[in-house]
Coordinates of C-alpha atoms and ligand atoms in Angstrom, one line a residue:
X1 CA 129.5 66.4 100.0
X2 CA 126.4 68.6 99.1
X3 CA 124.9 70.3 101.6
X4 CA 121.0 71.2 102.2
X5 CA 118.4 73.3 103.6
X6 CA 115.0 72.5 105.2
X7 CA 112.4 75.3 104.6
X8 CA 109.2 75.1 107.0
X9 CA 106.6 76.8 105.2
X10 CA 103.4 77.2 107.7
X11 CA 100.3 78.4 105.9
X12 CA 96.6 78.8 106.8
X13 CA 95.5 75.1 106.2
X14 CA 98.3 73.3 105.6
X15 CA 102.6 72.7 106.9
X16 CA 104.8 71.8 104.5
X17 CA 108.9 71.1 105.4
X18 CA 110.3 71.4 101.8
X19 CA 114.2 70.3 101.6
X20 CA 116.0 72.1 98.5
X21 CA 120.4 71.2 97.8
X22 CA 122.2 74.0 97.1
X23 CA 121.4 74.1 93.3
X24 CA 118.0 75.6 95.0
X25 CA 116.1 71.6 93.5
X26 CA 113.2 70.1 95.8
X27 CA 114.8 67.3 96.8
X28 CA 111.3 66.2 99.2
X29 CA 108.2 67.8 100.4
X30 CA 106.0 66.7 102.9
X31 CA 103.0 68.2 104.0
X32 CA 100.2 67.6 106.7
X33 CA 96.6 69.6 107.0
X34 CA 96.1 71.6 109.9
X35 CA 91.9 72.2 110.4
X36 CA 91.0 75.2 111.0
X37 CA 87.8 76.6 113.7
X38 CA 85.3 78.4 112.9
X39 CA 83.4 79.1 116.4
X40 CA 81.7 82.3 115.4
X41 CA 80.5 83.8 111.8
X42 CA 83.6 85.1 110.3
X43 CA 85.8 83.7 112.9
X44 CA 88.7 81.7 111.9
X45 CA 90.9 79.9 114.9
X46 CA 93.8 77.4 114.8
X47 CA 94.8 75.0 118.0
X48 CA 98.3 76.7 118.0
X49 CA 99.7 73.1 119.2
X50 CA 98.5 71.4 116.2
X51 CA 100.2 73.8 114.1
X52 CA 103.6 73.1 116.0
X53 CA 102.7 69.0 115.8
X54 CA 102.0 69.3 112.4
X55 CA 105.1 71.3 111.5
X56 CA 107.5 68.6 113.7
X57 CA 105.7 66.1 111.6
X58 CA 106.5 67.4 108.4
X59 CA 110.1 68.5 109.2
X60 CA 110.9 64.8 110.2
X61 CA 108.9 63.2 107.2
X62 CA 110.6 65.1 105.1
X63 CA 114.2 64.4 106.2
X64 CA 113.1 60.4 106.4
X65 CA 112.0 60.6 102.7
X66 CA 115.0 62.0 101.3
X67 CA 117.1 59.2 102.7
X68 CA 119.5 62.3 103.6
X69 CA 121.2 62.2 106.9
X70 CA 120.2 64.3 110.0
X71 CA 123.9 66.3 109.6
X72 CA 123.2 67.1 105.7
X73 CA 120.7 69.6 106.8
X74 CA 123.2 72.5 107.1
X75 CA 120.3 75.3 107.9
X76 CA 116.5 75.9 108.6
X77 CA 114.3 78.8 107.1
X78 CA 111.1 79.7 108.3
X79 CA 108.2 81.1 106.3
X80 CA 104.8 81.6 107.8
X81 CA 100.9 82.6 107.1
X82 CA 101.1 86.6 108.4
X83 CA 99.4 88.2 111.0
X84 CA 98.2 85.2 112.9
X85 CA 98.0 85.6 116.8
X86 CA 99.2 83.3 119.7
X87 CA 99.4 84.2 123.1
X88 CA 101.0 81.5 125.5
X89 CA 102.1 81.4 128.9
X90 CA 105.8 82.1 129.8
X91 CA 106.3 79.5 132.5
X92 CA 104.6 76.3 131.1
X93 CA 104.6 77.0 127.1
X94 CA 101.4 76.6 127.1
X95 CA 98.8 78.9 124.6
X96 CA 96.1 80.7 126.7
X97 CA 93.8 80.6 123.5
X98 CA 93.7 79.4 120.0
X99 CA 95.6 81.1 117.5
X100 CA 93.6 83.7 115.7
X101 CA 94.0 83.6 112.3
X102 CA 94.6 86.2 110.0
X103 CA 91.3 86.3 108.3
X104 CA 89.2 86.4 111.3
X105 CA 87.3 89.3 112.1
X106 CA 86.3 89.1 115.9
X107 CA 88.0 92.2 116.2
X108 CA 86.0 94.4 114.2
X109 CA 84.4 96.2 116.9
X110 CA 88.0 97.2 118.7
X111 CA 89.2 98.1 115.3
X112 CA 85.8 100.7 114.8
X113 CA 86.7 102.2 118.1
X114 CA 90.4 102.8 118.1
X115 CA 89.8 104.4 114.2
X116 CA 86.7 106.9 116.0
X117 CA 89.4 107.2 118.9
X118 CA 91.2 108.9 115.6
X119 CA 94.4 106.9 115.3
X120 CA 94.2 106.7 111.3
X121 CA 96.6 108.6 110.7
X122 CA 99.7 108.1 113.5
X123 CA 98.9 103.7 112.8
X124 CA 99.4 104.8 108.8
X125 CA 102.4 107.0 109.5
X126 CA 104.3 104.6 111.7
X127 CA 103.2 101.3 110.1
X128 CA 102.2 101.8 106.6
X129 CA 99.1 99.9 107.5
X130 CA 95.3 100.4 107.7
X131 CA 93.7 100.0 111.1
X132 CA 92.2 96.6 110.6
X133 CA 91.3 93.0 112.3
X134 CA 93.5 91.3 109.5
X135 CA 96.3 93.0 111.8
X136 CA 97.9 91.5 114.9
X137 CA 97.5 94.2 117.4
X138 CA 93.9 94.0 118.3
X139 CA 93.9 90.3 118.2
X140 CA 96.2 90.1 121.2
X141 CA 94.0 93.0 123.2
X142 CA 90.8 90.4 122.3
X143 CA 92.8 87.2 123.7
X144 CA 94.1 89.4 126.5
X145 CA 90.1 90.8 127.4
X146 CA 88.5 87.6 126.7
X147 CA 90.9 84.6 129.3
X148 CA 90.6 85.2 133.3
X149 CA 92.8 87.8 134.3
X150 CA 94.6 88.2 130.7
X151 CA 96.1 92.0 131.4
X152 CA 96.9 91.3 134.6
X153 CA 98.8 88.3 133.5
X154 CA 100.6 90.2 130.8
X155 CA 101.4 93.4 133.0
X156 CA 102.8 91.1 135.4
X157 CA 105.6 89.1 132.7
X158 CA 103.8 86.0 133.0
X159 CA 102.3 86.0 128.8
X160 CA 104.2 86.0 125.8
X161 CA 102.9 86.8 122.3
X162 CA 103.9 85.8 119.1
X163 CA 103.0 85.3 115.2
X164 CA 103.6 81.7 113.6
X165 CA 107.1 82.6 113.2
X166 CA 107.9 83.1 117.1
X167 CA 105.9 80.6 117.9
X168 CA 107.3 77.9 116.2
X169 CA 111.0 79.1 117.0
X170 CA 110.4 79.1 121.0
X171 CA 108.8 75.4 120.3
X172 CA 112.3 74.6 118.1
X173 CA 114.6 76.1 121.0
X174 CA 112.6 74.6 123.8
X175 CA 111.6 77.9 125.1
X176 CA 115.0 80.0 124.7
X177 CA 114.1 81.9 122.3
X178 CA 111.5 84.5 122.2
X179 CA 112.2 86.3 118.4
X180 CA 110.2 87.5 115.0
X181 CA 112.1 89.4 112.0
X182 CA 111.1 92.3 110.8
X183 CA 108.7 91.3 108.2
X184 CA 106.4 89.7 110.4
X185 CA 106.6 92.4 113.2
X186 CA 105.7 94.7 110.3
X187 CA 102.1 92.9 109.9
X188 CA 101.5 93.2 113.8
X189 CA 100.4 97.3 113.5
X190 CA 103.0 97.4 116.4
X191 CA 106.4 98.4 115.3
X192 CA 107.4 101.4 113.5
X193 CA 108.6 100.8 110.2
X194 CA 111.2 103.2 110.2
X195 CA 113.0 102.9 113.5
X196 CA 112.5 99.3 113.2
X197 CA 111.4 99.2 116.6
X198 CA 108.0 98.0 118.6
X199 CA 106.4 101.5 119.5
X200 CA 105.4 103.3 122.4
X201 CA 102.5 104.8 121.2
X202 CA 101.1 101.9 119.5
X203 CA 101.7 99.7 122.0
X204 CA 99.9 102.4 124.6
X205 CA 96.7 102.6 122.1
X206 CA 96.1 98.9 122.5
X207 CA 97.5 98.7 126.2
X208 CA 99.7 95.7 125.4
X209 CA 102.9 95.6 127.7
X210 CA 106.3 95.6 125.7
X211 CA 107.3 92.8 127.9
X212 CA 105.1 90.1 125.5
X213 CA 107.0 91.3 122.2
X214 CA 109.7 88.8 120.8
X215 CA 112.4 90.6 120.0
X216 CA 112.9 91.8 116.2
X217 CA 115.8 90.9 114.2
X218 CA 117.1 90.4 111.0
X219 CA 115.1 88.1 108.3
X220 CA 118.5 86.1 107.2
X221 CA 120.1 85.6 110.5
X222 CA 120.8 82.2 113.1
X223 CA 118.5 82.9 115.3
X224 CA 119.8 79.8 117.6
X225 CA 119.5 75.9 117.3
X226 CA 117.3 73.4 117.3
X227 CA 117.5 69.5 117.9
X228 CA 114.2 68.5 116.4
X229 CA 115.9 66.4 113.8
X230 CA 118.5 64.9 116.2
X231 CA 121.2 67.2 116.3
X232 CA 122.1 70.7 116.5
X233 CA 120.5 72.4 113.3
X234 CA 120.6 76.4 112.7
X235 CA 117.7 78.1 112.4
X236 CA 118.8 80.7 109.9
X237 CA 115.8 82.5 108.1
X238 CA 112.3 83.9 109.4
X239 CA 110.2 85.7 106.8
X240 CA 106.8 86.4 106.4
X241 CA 105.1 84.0 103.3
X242 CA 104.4 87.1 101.0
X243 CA 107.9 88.6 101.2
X244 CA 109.6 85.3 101.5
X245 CA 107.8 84.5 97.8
X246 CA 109.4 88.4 96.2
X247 CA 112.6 87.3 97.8
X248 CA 112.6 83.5 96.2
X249 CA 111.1 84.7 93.1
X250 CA 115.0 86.8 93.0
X251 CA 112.9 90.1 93.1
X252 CA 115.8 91.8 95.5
X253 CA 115.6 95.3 93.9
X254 CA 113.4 98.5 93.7
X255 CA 111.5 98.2 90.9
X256 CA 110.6 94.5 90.6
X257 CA 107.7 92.8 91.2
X258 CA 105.7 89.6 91.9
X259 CA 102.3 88.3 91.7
X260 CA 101.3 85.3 93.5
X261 CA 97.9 83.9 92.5
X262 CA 96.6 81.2 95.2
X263 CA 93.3 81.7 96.7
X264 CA 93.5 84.9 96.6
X265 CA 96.3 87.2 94.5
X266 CA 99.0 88.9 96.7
X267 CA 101.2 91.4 94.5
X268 CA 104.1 93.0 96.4
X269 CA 106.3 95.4 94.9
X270 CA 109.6 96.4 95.9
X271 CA 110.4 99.9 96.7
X272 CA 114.4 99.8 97.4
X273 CA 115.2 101.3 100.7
X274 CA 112.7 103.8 100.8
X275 CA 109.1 103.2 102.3
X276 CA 106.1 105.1 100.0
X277 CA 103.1 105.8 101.7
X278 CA 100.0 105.4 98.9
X279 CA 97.6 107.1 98.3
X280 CA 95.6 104.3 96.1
X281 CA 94.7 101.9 98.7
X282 CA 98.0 99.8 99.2
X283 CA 99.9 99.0 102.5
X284 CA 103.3 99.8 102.4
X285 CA 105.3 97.2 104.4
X286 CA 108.9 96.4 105.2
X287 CA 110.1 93.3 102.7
X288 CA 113.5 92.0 105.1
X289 CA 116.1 93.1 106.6
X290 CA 119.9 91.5 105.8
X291 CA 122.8 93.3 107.7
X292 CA 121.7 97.1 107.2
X293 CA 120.1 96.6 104.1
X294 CA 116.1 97.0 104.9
X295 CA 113.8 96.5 101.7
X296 CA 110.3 98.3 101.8
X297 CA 107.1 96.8 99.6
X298 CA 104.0 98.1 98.9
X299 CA 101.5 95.5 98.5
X300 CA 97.9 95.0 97.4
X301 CA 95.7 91.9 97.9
X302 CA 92.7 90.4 96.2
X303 CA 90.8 88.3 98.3
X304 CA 89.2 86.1 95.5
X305 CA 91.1 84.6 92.8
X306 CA 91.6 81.6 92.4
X307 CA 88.7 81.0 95.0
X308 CA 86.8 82.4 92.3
X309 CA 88.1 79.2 89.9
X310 CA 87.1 76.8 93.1
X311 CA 83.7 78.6 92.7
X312 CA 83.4 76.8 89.2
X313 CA 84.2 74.0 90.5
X314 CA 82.6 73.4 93.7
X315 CA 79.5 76.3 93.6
X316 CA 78.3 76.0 89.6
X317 CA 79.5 72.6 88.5
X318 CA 80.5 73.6 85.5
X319 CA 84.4 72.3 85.5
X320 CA 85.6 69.2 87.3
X321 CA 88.8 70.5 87.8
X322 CA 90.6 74.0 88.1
X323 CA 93.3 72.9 85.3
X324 CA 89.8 72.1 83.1
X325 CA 89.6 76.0 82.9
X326 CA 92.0 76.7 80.1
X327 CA 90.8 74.4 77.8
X328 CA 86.8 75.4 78.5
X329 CA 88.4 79.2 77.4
X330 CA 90.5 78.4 74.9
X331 CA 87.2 76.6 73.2
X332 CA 86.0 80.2 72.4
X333 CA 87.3 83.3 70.4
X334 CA 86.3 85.8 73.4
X335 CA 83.9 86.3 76.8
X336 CA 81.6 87.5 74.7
X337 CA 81.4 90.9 76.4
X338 CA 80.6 88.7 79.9
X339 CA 82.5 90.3 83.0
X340 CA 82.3 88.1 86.2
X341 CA 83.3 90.4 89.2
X342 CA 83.7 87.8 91.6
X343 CA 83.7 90.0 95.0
X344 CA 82.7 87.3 97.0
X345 CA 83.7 88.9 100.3
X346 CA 83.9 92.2 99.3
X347 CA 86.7 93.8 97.3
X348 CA 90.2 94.3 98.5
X349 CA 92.9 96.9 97.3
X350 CA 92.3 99.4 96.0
X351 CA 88.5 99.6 96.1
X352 CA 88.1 98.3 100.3
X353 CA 84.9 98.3 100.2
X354 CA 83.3 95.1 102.5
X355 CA 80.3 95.3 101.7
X356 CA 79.9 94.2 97.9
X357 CA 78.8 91.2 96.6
X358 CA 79.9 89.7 93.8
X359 CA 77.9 90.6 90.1
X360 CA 77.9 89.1 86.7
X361 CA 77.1 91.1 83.4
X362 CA 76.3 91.1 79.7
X363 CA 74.5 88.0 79.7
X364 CA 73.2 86.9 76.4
X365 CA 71.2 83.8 75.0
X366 CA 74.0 83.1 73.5
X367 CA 76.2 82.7 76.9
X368 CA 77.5 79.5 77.5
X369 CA 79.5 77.9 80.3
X370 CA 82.8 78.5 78.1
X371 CA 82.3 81.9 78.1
X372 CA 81.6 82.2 82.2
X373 CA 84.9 80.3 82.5
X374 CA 86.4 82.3 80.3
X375 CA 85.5 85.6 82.4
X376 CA 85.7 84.3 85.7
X377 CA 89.9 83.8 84.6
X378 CA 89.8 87.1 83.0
X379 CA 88.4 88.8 86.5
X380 CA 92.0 87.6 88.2
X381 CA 93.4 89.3 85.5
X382 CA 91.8 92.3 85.7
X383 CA 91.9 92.5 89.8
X384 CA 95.5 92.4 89.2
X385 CA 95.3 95.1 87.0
X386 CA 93.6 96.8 89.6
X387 CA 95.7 96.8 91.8
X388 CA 98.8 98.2 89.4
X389 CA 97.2 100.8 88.3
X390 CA 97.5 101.7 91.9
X391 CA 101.1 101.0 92.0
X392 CA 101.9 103.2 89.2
X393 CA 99.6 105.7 91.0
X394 CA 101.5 105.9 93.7
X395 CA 105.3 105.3 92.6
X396 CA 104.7 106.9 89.3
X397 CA 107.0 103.9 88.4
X398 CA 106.3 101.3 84.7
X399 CA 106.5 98.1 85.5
X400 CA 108.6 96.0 83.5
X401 CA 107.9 92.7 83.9
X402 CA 105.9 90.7 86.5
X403 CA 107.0 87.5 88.2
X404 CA 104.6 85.3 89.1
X405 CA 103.3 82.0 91.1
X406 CA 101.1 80.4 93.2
X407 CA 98.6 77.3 91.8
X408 CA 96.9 79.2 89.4
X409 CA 99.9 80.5 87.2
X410 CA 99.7 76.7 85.9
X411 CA 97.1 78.6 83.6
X412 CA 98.4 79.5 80.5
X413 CA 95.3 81.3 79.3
X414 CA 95.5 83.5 82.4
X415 CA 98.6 84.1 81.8
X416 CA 98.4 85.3 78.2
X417 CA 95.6 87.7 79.1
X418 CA 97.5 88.6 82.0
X419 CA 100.4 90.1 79.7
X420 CA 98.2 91.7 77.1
X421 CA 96.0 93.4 79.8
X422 CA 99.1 94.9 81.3
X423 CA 100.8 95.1 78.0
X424 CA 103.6 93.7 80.2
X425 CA 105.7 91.1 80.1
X426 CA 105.1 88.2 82.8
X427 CA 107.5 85.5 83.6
X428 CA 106.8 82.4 85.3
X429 CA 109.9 80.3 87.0
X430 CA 109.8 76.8 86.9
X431 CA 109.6 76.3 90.7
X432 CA 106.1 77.8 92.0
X433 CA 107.6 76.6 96.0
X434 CA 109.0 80.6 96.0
X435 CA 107.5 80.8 99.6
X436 CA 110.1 78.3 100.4
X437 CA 112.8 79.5 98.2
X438 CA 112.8 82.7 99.4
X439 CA 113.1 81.2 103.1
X440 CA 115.9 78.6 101.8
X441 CA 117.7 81.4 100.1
X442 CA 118.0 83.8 103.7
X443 CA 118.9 80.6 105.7
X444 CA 121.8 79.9 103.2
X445 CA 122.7 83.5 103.3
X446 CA 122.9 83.1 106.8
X447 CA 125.1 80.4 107.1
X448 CA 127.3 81.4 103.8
X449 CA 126.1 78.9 101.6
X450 CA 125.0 81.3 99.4
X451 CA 127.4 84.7 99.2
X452 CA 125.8 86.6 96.5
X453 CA 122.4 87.5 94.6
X454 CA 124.2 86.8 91.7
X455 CA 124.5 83.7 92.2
X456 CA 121.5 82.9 93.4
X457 CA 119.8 84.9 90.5
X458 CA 121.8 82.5 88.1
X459 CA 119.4 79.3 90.1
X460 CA 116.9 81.2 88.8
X461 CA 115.2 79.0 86.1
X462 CA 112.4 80.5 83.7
X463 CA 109.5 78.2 82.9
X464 CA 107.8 80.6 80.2
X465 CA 107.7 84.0 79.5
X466 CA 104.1 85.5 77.9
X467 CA 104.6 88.7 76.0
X468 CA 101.8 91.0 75.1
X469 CA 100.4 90.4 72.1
X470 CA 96.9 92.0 72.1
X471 CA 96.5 95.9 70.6
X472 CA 96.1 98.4 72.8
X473 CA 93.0 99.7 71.4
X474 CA 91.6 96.4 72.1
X475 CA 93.2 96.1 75.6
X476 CA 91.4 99.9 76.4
X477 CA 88.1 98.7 75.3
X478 CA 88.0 95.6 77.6
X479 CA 89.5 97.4 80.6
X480 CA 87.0 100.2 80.0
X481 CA 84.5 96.9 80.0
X482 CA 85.6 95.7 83.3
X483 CA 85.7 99.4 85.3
X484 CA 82.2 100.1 84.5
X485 CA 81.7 96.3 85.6
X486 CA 83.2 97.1 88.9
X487 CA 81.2 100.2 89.8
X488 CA 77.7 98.9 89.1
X489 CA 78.7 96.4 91.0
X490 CA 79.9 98.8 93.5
X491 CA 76.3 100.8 93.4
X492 CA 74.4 97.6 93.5
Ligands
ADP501 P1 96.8 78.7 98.3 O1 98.3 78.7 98.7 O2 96.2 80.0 98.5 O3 96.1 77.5 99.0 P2 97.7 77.7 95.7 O4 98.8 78.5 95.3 O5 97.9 76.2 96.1 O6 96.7 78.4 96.8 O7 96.7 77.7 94.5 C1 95.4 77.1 94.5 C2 94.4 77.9 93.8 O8 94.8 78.0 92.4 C3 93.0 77.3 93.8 O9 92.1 78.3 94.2 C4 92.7 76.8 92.4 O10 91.4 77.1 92.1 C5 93.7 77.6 91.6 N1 94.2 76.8 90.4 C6 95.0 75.8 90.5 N2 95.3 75.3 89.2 C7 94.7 76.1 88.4 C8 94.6 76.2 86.9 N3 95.3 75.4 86.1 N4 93.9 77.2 86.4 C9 93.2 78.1 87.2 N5 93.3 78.1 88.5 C10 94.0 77.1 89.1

């Protein structure tokens, strides 16, 4: 009899409840919008009881279309957006506010004052992080100084905090239990990355009482039981999204690497056991924990990738679809010398700078929409770049090969360019779910359905692999094209 797993992947606009056998194939998906709130410019809210409605939904759609029964389901991972705040109250379950969501930035002002407070540098050194409102920490002192009484309520036990992950595990248990794992504690700018622990001293500069932290465990691990689908189910992985796509794209060692281009890119890179600081605008971060192996990352995010492709689409009209792209930039030899620096919302690592807008350059009569399409891909290519330059930087480390997923490694064009403008090789797996992999993969760790990387390595199936095939003399002059794109756009 074949057993199964049921990964709940909860993201920023949708749940999905993905069901995988234990030859790691999608056996179902099913997936239900969540809307998210946008009360203030540049705030970004969820109803935290619609996420938990819509991920009960999912996980029972699922399991009805698959025809499996309840009992099949050996194991439950978790995977969830990042960051993403919810407060509730202790006794009734109930959230104080709505979730606030990783992007939102009603917290800039706390943020300002904590870094001229000068915390910089003991937030860096114990979290690997840059004080920020993408972070959890100031988030939960807004909620707690905007509801009636909020610090009161916490300093007296009666308010409980948690990201997605918590969340939705004290809804599964019915309130028993109050848990994260390490990879999502690491995104709240509370816990210290080496002891593993939430911190005093961080915990003091935001005055938030220890008594609302979950406690942290392990990422693979049963964290207790659940009877949402009508019997007693483990739940045996929680990992944050990013990490939970390097762990289920098989990246378990130092050295490898994975780029995930979605809306935006997210590249984490695994540094082994040991945790390096940069020095090139990265956040180093931990990846999971499994028994008393702890895997360190150092990640950089582009905030517009494929949001930039949406832009063709939705802003200039030009394609009807995103797959459209490849063919529109196949149609021509080159970009023509056009550079599209799409820095819609600023720039992300390892330029930080919030301010920019985005720029276009070398315009010609002779531009046509082909060759905008064509350097609008190109610009994901050359963020990513970007942002491994840094890597190398800062772990003085060559990158072998890159792993990659998310919707727009469909593109083989990108893909292509990708390789030659890293001259590295990039390989793209046949499943692109590796958000839910990666959580199957810890749960069935967990419960030993899975007892070795090996073997799961050996599920591992390789759609394509692109190999560079442009000169380097070539691949200097373009990436020389796109730096001096970046800093007029920069002194704009
Ligand atoms: P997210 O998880 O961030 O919502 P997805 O991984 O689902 O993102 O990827 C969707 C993004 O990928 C969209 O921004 C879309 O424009 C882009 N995309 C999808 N298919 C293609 C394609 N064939 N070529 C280029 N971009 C694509």
């Amino acid at each position: 009899m074949k057993s199964y797993i049921l990964s709940i992947d909860q993201g920023t606009t949708s749940s999905r409840a993905i069901i995988f056998d234990e030859d790691l194939n999608i056996v179902t998906i099913a997936q239900q919008e969540i809307p998210n709130y946008f009360p203030h410019p540049g705030w970004v809210e969820m109803d935290a009881d619609a996420i938990w409605e819509s991920v009960k939904y999912a996980c029972r759609k699922a399991l009805e279309d698959s025809g499996l029964k309840n009992t099949d389901i050996k194991a439950i991972g978790i995977t969830n957006q990042r960051e993403t705040t919810i407060v509730w109250n202790k006794k009734t379950g109930m959230p104080v506010y709505n979730a606030l969501v990783w992007q939102s930035r009603q917290t800039n002002d706390l943020c300002e004052k904590v870094i001229r407070q000068g915390y910089s540098t003991l937030v860096q050194e114990k979290t690997g992080l840059t004080i920020d409102p993408y972070f959890s920490a100031s988030k939960i002192r807004w909620i707690l100084d905007t509801i009636d009484h909020g610090q009161l309520l916490a300093d007296n036990g009666e308010l409980l905090f948690g990201t997605v992950d918590s969340w939705l595990v004290y809804k599964l248990t019915n309130g028993e239990r109050h848990i994260t794992d390490v990879s999502n504690a690491s995104r709240t700018m509370l816990m210290d990355i080496d002891s593993l622990t939430w911190d005093e001293d961080l915990l003091s500069i935001w005055n938030i009482p220890a008594n609302m932290l979950p406690e942290i465990n392990d990422s693979s691990h049963i964290y207790g039981y659940t009877d949402l689908l009508g019997c007693k189910t483990p739940i045996a992985s929680v990992i944050g999204d990013q990490q939970a796509a390097l762990f289920g794209q098989t990246c378990y060692d130092a050295g490898q690497c994975k780029n995930t281009y979605g809306t935006g890119c997210f590249l984490l890179f695994n540094t082994g056991n040991m945790r390096i600081n940069s020095n090139s605008g990265l956040v180093s971060t931990v990846g999971w924990k499994i028994g008393d192996d702890v895997k360190y990352v150092l990640e950089g995010s582009v905030f517009v990738a494929g949001a930039a492709i949406q832009w063709l689409r939705d802003g200039l009209k030009i394609i009807k679809t995103a797959a459209e792209s490849e063919a529109l930039a196949n149609n021509v030899n080159d970009s023509a010398g056009v550079y599209v620096v799409p820095a819609f919302t600023g720039l992300g690592a390892p330029y930080w700078n919030q301010n920019v807008k985005g720029a276009i350059f070398g315009l010609t009569r002779g531009t046509t929409n082909e060759h905008l399409v064509r350097a609008t891909l190109e610009s994901l290519a050359y963020q990513t770049y970007d942002v491994i330059e840094a890597l190398i930087d800062d772990t003085g480390m060559r990158l072998k090969s890159l792993q990659v997923d998310g919707g727009a490694c469909r593109n083989n064009y990108l893909m292509q360019f990708q390789s030659d403008i890293l001259q590295t090789r990039i390989i793209r797996p046949v499943n692109f779910e590796t958000t839910a992999l990666g959580a199957c993969m810890l749960a069935g760790l967990a419960i030993g359905l899975f007892s070795s990387y090996a073997e799961l390595r050996e599920k591992y199936q390789v759609d394509k692999v692109f190999e560079p095939e442009m000169s380097i003399t070539q691949q200097g002059k373009l990436v020389g094209g796109w730096k001096k794109a970046v800093k007029a756009t920069m002194e704009f």
